Structure formats: structure tokens, C-alpha cells
Short mmCIF file of C-alpha atoms and ligand atoms in Angstrom, two decimals:
data_model
loop_
_atom_site.label_atom_id
_atom_site.label_comp_id
_atom_site.label_asym_id
_atom_site.label_seq_id
_atom_site.Cartn_x
_atom_site.Cartn_y
_atom_site.Cartn_z
CA UNK A 598 140.84 -45.38 -197.00
CA UNK A 599 141.74 -43.66 -200.33
CA UNK A 600 140.81 -45.43 -203.17
CA UNK A 601 141.20 -43.52 -207.07
CA UNK A 602 138.79 -41.10 -207.19
CA UNK A 603 136.43 -42.62 -209.77
CA UNK A 604 134.73 -41.21 -213.26
CA UNK A 605 131.19 -41.54 -213.98
CA UNK A 606 130.73 -42.35 -217.89
CA UNK A 607 131.61 -39.34 -219.27
CA UNK A 608 134.70 -39.08 -217.85
CA UNK A 609 133.57 -36.32 -214.49
CA UNK A 610 135.10 -36.67 -211.15
CA UNK A 611 132.48 -36.47 -208.33
CA UNK A 612 133.68 -32.99 -206.48
CA UNK A 613 131.08 -31.89 -204.78
CA UNK A 614 128.15 -33.18 -202.43
CA UNK A 615 125.37 -30.71 -201.83
CA UNK A 616 123.59 -32.14 -198.92
CA UNK A 617 120.13 -31.05 -198.43
CA UNK A 618 119.65 -30.86 -194.36
CA UNK A 619 115.72 -30.61 -194.32
CA UNK A 620 112.72 -30.68 -197.23
CA UNK A 621 111.13 -27.52 -195.46
CA UNK A 622 111.59 -23.84 -196.24
CA UNK A 623 110.08 -20.40 -194.85
CA UNK A 624 110.08 -18.94 -198.08
CA UNK A 625 107.14 -19.99 -201.21
CA UNK A 626 109.49 -19.04 -204.20
CA UNK A 627 107.12 -19.35 -207.09
CA UNK A 628 110.21 -20.61 -209.10
CA UNK A 629 110.81 -23.23 -206.58
CA UNK A 630 108.38 -23.97 -203.78
CA UNK A 631 104.97 -22.23 -205.00
CA UNK A 632 102.39 -21.95 -202.48
CA UNK A 633 99.75 -23.41 -204.76
CA UNK A 634 101.78 -26.71 -204.60
CA UNK A 635 103.80 -26.08 -201.24
CA UNK A 636 100.45 -25.27 -198.95
CA UNK A 637 99.58 -26.10 -195.50
CA UNK A 638 98.74 -29.49 -195.91
CA UNK A 639 102.09 -30.65 -197.89
CA UNK A 640 102.92 -33.47 -196.07
CA UNK A 641 106.76 -32.84 -195.56
CA UNK A 642 109.40 -35.88 -194.57
CA UNK A 643 108.24 -37.15 -191.58
CA UNK A 644 111.44 -37.08 -188.63
CA UNK A 645 112.27 -40.64 -188.45
CA UNK A 646 113.38 -40.94 -192.65
CA UNK A 647 115.27 -38.23 -192.11
CA UNK A 648 119.45 -38.33 -191.99
CA UNK A 649 120.43 -37.73 -188.35
CA UNK A 650 124.20 -35.79 -188.46
CA UNK A 651 125.89 -39.28 -187.74
CA UNK A 652 124.68 -40.55 -190.79
CA UNK A 653 125.25 -37.72 -193.02
CA UNK A 654 128.82 -37.85 -191.23
CA UNK A 655 129.19 -41.41 -192.74
CA UNK A 656 128.09 -40.53 -196.09
CA UNK A 657 130.20 -37.69 -196.12
CA UNK A 658 134.01 -39.68 -195.21
CA UNK A 659 132.42 -42.10 -197.35
CA UNK A 660 132.30 -39.73 -200.50
CA UNK A 661 135.72 -38.07 -199.70
CA UNK A 662 137.41 -41.33 -200.11
CA UNK A 663 135.91 -41.34 -203.65
CA UNK A 664 137.52 -37.83 -204.32
CA UNK A 665 134.60 -35.51 -202.86
CA UNK A 666 136.17 -32.22 -201.81
CA UNK A 667 133.61 -29.43 -201.57
CA UNK A 668 130.26 -30.29 -199.40
CA UNK A 669 127.64 -27.50 -199.49
CA UNK A 670 124.67 -27.50 -196.64
CA UNK A 671 121.72 -26.73 -198.48
CA UNK A 672 117.51 -27.36 -197.82
CA UNK A 673 114.88 -26.10 -198.17
CA UNK A 674 115.83 -23.68 -195.90
CA UNK A 675 118.84 -25.69 -194.22
CA UNK A 676 118.88 -23.21 -191.21
CA UNK A 677 115.33 -24.75 -190.35
CA UNK A 678 117.24 -27.53 -189.04
CA UNK A 679 117.97 -27.54 -185.36
CA UNK A 680 121.18 -27.61 -184.10
CA UNK A 681 122.93 -27.39 -187.74
CA UNK A 682 126.21 -25.72 -185.76
CA UNK A 683 126.51 -29.15 -184.64
CA UNK A 684 126.59 -30.85 -188.25
CA UNK A 685 128.80 -28.02 -189.32
CA UNK A 686 131.30 -28.97 -186.58
CA UNK A 687 131.01 -32.60 -187.40
CA UNK A 688 131.53 -31.98 -191.01
CA UNK A 689 134.44 -29.80 -191.02
CA UNK A 690 136.26 -32.22 -188.93
CA UNK A 691 136.48 -35.10 -191.98
CA UNK A 692 139.55 -34.87 -192.89
CA UNK A 693 139.56 -34.08 -196.75
CA UNK A 694 136.37 -31.92 -196.93
CA UNK A 695 138.50 -28.54 -198.19
CA UNK A 696 135.38 -26.20 -198.69
CA UNK A 697 132.23 -26.58 -196.93
CA UNK A 698 129.78 -23.96 -197.59
CA UNK A 699 126.02 -23.34 -196.78
CA UNK A 700 123.09 -22.01 -199.48
CA UNK A 701 120.28 -19.97 -197.31
CA UNK A 702 117.31 -17.07 -198.11
CA UNK A 703 119.23 -15.61 -194.67
CA UNK A 704 116.31 -15.44 -193.51
CA UNK A 705 117.86 -17.25 -189.69
CA UNK A 706 121.17 -15.96 -190.50
CA UNK A 707 122.04 -12.63 -188.89
CA UNK A 708 121.95 -13.84 -185.31
CA UNK A 709 123.60 -17.05 -185.95
CA UNK A 710 126.69 -16.33 -188.38
CA UNK A 711 129.35 -16.33 -186.03
CA UNK A 712 128.05 -19.65 -184.62
CA UNK A 713 128.20 -21.22 -187.68
CA UNK A 714 131.89 -19.85 -188.39
CA UNK A 715 132.97 -20.99 -185.39
CA UNK A 716 131.61 -24.38 -185.62
CA UNK A 717 133.65 -24.50 -189.14
CA UNK A 718 131.54 -23.06 -191.79
CA UNK A 719 133.83 -21.63 -194.32
CA UNK A 720 131.07 -19.53 -196.71
CA UNK A 721 127.87 -19.01 -197.52
CA UNK A 722 125.74 -18.40 -200.76
CA UNK A 723 122.70 -15.90 -200.04
CA UNK A 724 119.88 -15.78 -202.57
CA UNK A 725 118.14 -12.63 -203.09
CA UNK A 726 116.33 -12.08 -206.01
CA UNK A 727 115.16 -8.11 -205.95
CA UNK A 728 116.51 -5.10 -204.04
CA UNK A 729 112.69 -3.63 -203.98
CA UNK A 730 110.78 -5.06 -201.77
CA UNK A 731 107.56 -4.88 -203.67
CA UNK A 732 109.52 -7.76 -206.32
CA UNK A 733 111.30 -9.53 -203.65
CA UNK A 734 108.03 -10.28 -201.54
CA UNK A 735 106.36 -11.22 -204.89
CA UNK A 736 109.15 -13.47 -205.34
CA UNK A 737 109.33 -15.42 -201.93
CA UNK A 738 105.69 -15.25 -201.75
CA UNK A 739 105.57 -14.82 -198.14
CA UNK A 740 106.47 -10.99 -197.63
CA UNK A 741 109.67 -11.30 -196.55
CA UNK A 742 112.06 -8.01 -196.50
CA UNK A 743 114.84 -7.26 -198.63
CA UNK A 744 116.60 -5.46 -195.43
CA UNK A 745 116.41 -8.66 -193.34
CA UNK A 746 118.33 -10.56 -196.11
CA UNK A 747 120.88 -7.36 -196.19
CA UNK A 748 121.46 -7.82 -192.86
CA UNK A 749 121.99 -11.68 -193.14
CA UNK A 750 124.61 -10.62 -195.65
CA UNK A 751 126.72 -7.96 -193.22
CA UNK A 752 126.54 -10.46 -190.60
CA UNK A 753 128.05 -13.39 -192.79
CA UNK A 754 130.75 -10.66 -194.02
CA UNK A 755 131.38 -9.91 -190.19
CA UNK A 756 131.47 -13.68 -189.13
CA UNK A 757 134.35 -14.21 -192.11
CA UNK A 758 131.98 -16.26 -193.89
CA UNK A 759 132.47 -14.13 -196.99
CA UNK A 760 132.98 -13.23 -199.55
CA UNK A 761 129.44 -13.64 -199.94
CA UNK A 762 128.06 -15.02 -203.20
CA UNK A 763 124.47 -13.90 -204.26
CA UNK A 764 122.36 -16.46 -206.14
CA UNK A 765 119.88 -14.30 -207.89
CA UNK A 766 116.94 -16.40 -209.90
CA UNK A 767 115.79 -13.97 -213.41
CA UNK A 768 112.80 -15.09 -214.45
CA UNK A 769 111.29 -12.35 -217.59
CA UNK A 770 108.19 -10.21 -216.35
CA UNK A 771 109.16 -10.93 -212.70
CA UNK A 772 112.62 -9.38 -211.74
CA UNK A 773 114.78 -8.94 -214.63
CA UNK A 774 114.67 -5.04 -214.11
CA UNK A 775 116.41 -6.15 -210.56
CA UNK A 776 119.85 -6.98 -213.00
CA UNK A 777 121.30 -3.58 -212.69
CA UNK A 778 119.98 -2.97 -209.19
CA UNK A 779 121.61 -5.67 -207.75
CA UNK A 780 125.30 -4.86 -209.76
CA UNK A 781 125.20 -1.90 -208.79
CA UNK A 782 124.39 -2.23 -205.33
CA UNK A 783 127.38 -4.99 -204.75
CA UNK A 784 129.80 -3.46 -207.28
CA UNK A 785 133.13 -2.43 -205.38
CA UNK A 786 132.21 -4.70 -202.62
CA UNK A 787 133.33 -8.23 -202.09
CA UNK A 788 130.09 -9.21 -202.76
CA UNK A 789 129.51 -11.36 -206.40
CA UNK A 790 126.21 -11.65 -207.88
CA UNK A 791 125.41 -14.61 -209.86
CA UNK A 792 122.42 -14.05 -212.11
CA UNK A 793 120.71 -17.65 -212.64
CA UNK A 794 118.74 -18.53 -215.83
CA UNK A 795 115.08 -19.53 -214.76
CA UNK A 796 114.94 -23.56 -215.08
CA UNK A 797 112.70 -25.98 -215.42
CA UNK A 798 113.78 -27.61 -212.07
CA UNK A 799 111.07 -30.01 -210.53
CA UNK A 800 107.35 -30.19 -211.67
CA UNK A 801 105.46 -27.42 -210.13
CA UNK A 802 106.91 -24.56 -211.20
CA UNK A 803 104.55 -24.22 -214.81
CA UNK A 804 107.88 -23.29 -216.37
CA UNK A 805 107.98 -22.04 -219.60
CA UNK A 806 110.97 -21.04 -222.59
CA UNK A 807 109.64 -17.81 -222.97
CA UNK A 808 110.26 -16.59 -219.06
CA UNK A 809 113.75 -17.37 -219.53
CA UNK A 810 116.37 -14.66 -219.75
CA UNK A 811 119.24 -15.72 -221.21
CA UNK A 812 122.78 -15.43 -219.74
CA UNK A 813 124.10 -13.55 -222.85
CA UNK A 814 121.19 -10.80 -222.56
CA UNK A 815 122.02 -10.10 -218.87
CA UNK A 816 125.67 -9.63 -219.33
CA UNK A 817 125.00 -7.65 -222.44
CA UNK A 818 122.85 -5.29 -220.07
CA UNK A 819 125.48 -4.88 -217.11
CA UNK A 820 128.60 -4.44 -219.92
CA UNK A 821 126.55 -1.67 -221.66
CA UNK A 822 126.77 0.16 -217.98
CA UNK A 823 129.94 -1.10 -216.87
CA UNK A 824 132.13 -2.78 -218.85
CA UNK A 825 133.47 -6.51 -218.03
CA UNK A 826 135.44 -9.11 -219.13
CA UNK A 827 135.12 -12.87 -218.49
CA UNK A 828 137.41 -14.30 -216.49
CA UNK A 829 138.90 -17.49 -216.85
CA UNK A 830 137.17 -20.60 -214.28
CA UNK A 831 139.49 -21.44 -211.21
CA UNK A 832 138.42 -25.19 -211.55
CA UNK A 833 136.42 -27.75 -213.66
CA UNK A 834 133.37 -27.83 -212.21
CA UNK A 835 132.22 -24.04 -211.47
CA UNK A 836 129.16 -23.80 -212.14
CA UNK A 837 129.25 -19.89 -212.43
CA UNK A 838 130.84 -17.85 -215.89
CA UNK A 839 132.48 -15.41 -214.18
CA UNK A 840 132.78 -11.64 -215.70
CA UNK A 841 134.84 -9.08 -214.04
CA UNK A 842 134.36 -5.25 -214.20
CA UNK A 843 137.57 -3.79 -216.21
CA UNK A 844 137.39 -0.52 -213.61
CA UNK A 845 138.15 -2.90 -210.65
CA UNK A 846 134.51 -2.96 -209.47
CA UNK A 847 134.76 -6.79 -208.66
CA UNK A 848 132.41 -9.55 -210.39
CA UNK A 849 129.28 -10.89 -211.67
CA UNK A 850 128.58 -14.45 -212.46
CA UNK A 851 125.54 -16.16 -214.45
CA UNK A 852 124.69 -19.74 -214.22
CA UNK A 853 123.16 -20.58 -217.45
CA UNK A 854 121.45 -23.71 -217.73
CA UNK A 855 119.04 -23.33 -220.20
CA UNK A 856 121.01 -21.49 -223.18
CA UNK A 857 124.75 -22.77 -221.93
CA UNK A 858 124.95 -25.70 -220.57
CA UNK A 859 127.97 -27.46 -218.78
CA UNK A 860 127.20 -30.53 -218.16
CA UNK A 861 130.31 -31.60 -219.75
CA UNK A 862 132.28 -30.70 -216.44
CA UNK A 863 129.16 -30.94 -213.45
CA UNK A 864 130.83 -33.28 -210.91
CA UNK A 865 127.88 -32.28 -208.59
CA UNK A 866 126.19 -34.88 -206.44
CA UNK A 867 122.81 -34.14 -204.59
CA UNK A 868 121.83 -36.11 -201.16
CA UNK A 869 118.13 -35.32 -200.20
CA UNK A 870 117.37 -35.27 -196.38
CA UNK A 871 115.65 -38.45 -196.61
CA UNK A 872 119.11 -40.51 -197.85
CA UNK A 873 118.97 -40.22 -202.06
CA UNK A 874 121.35 -39.69 -203.91
CA UNK A 875 120.69 -37.42 -206.99
CA UNK A 876 123.19 -37.36 -209.87
CA UNK A 877 121.81 -34.23 -211.59
CA UNK A 878 119.21 -31.52 -210.25
CA UNK A 879 116.95 -32.66 -213.19
CA UNK A 880 116.57 -36.56 -212.07
CA UNK A 881 113.29 -38.18 -211.85
CA UNK A 882 114.22 -40.63 -209.09
CA UNK A 883 117.70 -40.90 -206.48
CA UNK A 884 119.48 -43.78 -204.97
CA UNK A 885 118.47 -45.09 -201.65
CA UNK A 886 121.68 -44.59 -199.73
CA UNK A 887 120.08 -44.14 -196.64
CA UNK A 888 118.92 -47.73 -197.22
CA UNK A 889 122.65 -48.84 -197.50
CA UNK A 890 123.43 -46.61 -194.29
CA UNK A 891 120.75 -48.63 -192.29
CA UNK A 892 121.71 -51.94 -193.25
CA UNK A 893 124.51 -52.14 -190.60
CA UNK A 894 126.91 -52.11 -193.99
CA UNK A 895 130.43 -51.00 -193.10
CA UNK A 896 132.22 -47.97 -194.21
CA UNK A 897 133.89 -49.38 -196.78
CA UNK A 898 130.39 -51.03 -198.33
CA UNK A 899 129.12 -47.44 -198.60
CA UNK A 900 131.68 -46.09 -200.41
CA UNK A 901 131.68 -49.07 -202.93
CA UNK A 902 127.69 -48.40 -202.96
CA UNK A 903 128.50 -44.87 -203.21
CA UNK A 904 130.87 -45.72 -206.29
CA UNK A 905 128.47 -48.32 -208.04
CA UNK A 906 126.08 -44.95 -208.33
CA UNK A 907 128.65 -42.52 -209.64
CA UNK A 908 130.71 -44.77 -212.28
CA UNK A 909 127.34 -45.61 -213.97
CA UNK A 910 126.27 -42.06 -214.22
CA UNK A 911 126.01 -40.41 -217.65
CA UNK A 912 123.63 -37.50 -217.10
CA UNK A 913 123.17 -34.33 -219.13
CA UNK A 914 119.87 -33.27 -218.85
CA UNK A 915 120.51 -29.35 -219.76
CA UNK A 916 122.52 -30.37 -223.20
CA UNK A 917 119.63 -32.97 -223.80
CA UNK A 918 116.41 -30.64 -222.84
CA UNK A 919 113.49 -30.68 -225.28
CA UNK A 920 110.26 -29.15 -224.66
CA UNK A 921 109.29 -32.74 -223.68
CA UNK A 922 112.20 -33.34 -220.91
CA UNK A 923 110.30 -30.46 -219.23
CA UNK A 924 107.12 -32.19 -218.72
CA UNK A 925 109.20 -35.31 -217.03
CA UNK A 926 108.13 -35.42 -213.12
CA UNK A 927 111.82 -34.16 -211.83
CA UNK A 928 112.33 -34.06 -208.35
CA UNK A 929 111.71 -30.81 -206.56
CA UNK A 930 114.60 -28.60 -206.45
CA UNK A 931 113.23 -27.40 -202.62
CA UNK A 932 114.50 -31.60 -201.90
CA UNK A 933 117.59 -31.23 -203.36
CA UNK A 934 118.69 -28.11 -202.57
CA UNK A 935 119.21 -26.55 -206.13
S1 LIG B 1229 121.85 -30.46 -215.81
FE1 LIG B 1229 122.49 -32.52 -214.39
S2 LIG B 1229 124.57 -33.27 -215.78
FE2 LIG B 1229 123.95 -31.36 -216.37
S3 LIG B 1229 125.09 -29.46 -215.15
FE3 LIG B 1229 122.79 -29.77 -213.83
S4 LIG B 1229 123.43 -31.16 -212.65
FE4 LIG B 1229 125.15 -31.38 -214.02
#
């Protein structure tokens, strides 16, 4: 059922599908899921509203027919979803899925890495915002220690889920001092740290432009210590700008949605745990794909529904960001998995 890959209104194909398998998380990262908003009485999605594995698999099959080649499992924290290995196995078996990855805070990863690899997972990306517990715990806001995340990274490497990528959100006044510490810690290893500019995702993190540390400033700081040179992107839509150490010590990356937007090459769609398709990280609403899946529609109908959504897409929020757009009631990042 292969058809020509549809392009959106800006000529971009749908290549990456990010799937949030739960809106729950065991961290309360201040830039994503602040405790004040996601407190004890926060209403998470009821079970019946969440896509089951068969429904997710159907949507992935239909998306592959439209050109998707990379599937990333996210959350919230995806490893909170029970029996995730089974879903990994189902998606790894979908013909056309060339890259099956997972983004996790690694809090539950160490004991599960080899089972996930055995089920067919290819790689993991792990969030780690600092190397010192004081800063890391201030940012995850649940007192989770760095050592346990490093254990998760080691377990992932040992299970063959590497080279691991580490995502670090840099927020001025919180952890900009962690840049050199993290760069030094992972230099000379297979692990690449990607420093992410603090973004106005959702509508709960109190984002201010002043709290953004521009990617150029981060690169300059690392370059001053260990000279860097830029590396060309491997494919259209690669999110991080990559730099290698001139002395062969590996690479770093920066994700610069605020100061150097990359919407022109954005090939990502995001599926929430309750089956809404979002065509931009900063969208204010999604498209109810679950209704299509649960309407008795055929796989061809489902693919047509996805095609109609994608071909009508014109998102480029980061290129159009203003202090007004920042106030829009955007979907929470924890709901669509970054
Ligand atoms: S802002 Fe939206 S369109 Fe631009 S790169 Fe991010 S997700 Fe893609």
C-alpha cells in the first residue's frame, strides 16, 4: 500500500513520527511539567482514552505508507507505560520502520535496557540536565540522583542501544554551568550531548526570552575549552546542529529552536497518548486520529486521513515566534513528548 510520500504546504515530507505512550511522568522538570501545575490533583488521561498497542501499530503502519521511516516513543516518561517491550516488538516488525527509538529520563531504564533491545529497539535518547545532584534535582524537582541516570546510560550502551544521545535543556540561572561539566564528562565516549535551548513549550513553564542561553553562546563556551568544527547534517530534518571536537574527542549538538529555527526542514509529526496528531511542537490543537481508528475505518481510510492532515500542514512556529505567540495556549510538551 505504498503511495508517493505526501508533502505539506511547505514542501516537507512526514519522515518522523513521535508517539507519546503516556502523559504521565515520574519527574517534574521545571521547564516541562512544573509541580505547581502538574500536582497531586492533576487529571491525567483515563485508561479508556489512551490508544492501545494495536491502535498505535495501525497508525504507524498507515504513517509508514505515507513515508514515515523513523518512530520515536516518548511520554511523559514512556517506561511508565506497562509492557512497553510488547509495543516495541510490534513496531519493530512493521516493514518500513528503519529507526525505532525511545526518549526517556532513564529513571526506569537500567533493569529494562536489554529487554527493550531484545524486543527490537534501536537506540535511546536520555534526558540529563546536569551532572551535580543539587542542580539536577532542582530541575527534575523530585530529588532523582544523577548516578541512577548514568547507570541507565551505561545499561543502554551495554545492551547495544547506543550510541546514546543525551538531551540537556539549558535554562539561564538554572544550569548553564553544567555545559562544560557535561561536555567534559562525555568527551572521548560514544555518547553525544545535545544542548537544547529553553523553549516556550506548552503554557505552564513561565518561559521568558531572558532565560534562554543561545546555542551560539553554548558552542562558543565549549569551543573556547575544546576547539570544535561544524559537522554537516546527515539527513533533511536532523534536529541538532552538530559539532565535532577537532582533537577527535567526539561530538556535541545544539538544538536551537529559539535563536536559529529549523522549521523549513521539519519532517516531524507527534501523536499524543489519546490519539491526537499534532503537526508542530507548539501547536494549540491536534487532529483526532483516534476517532478515525475507532470508527471502523479501513487502513486505507486511515492513511487518507493522515495524508489530509499532513498535506494541509503549514506550521513554522519557531520562525514566527513573537512575545504574543508565546502566550498562546499551546499543548504541553509532556502531552506530546517533545
Ligand atoms: S516549531 Fe514546529 S514546525 Fe518548527 S521545527 Fe518545531 S515542530 Fe517543526
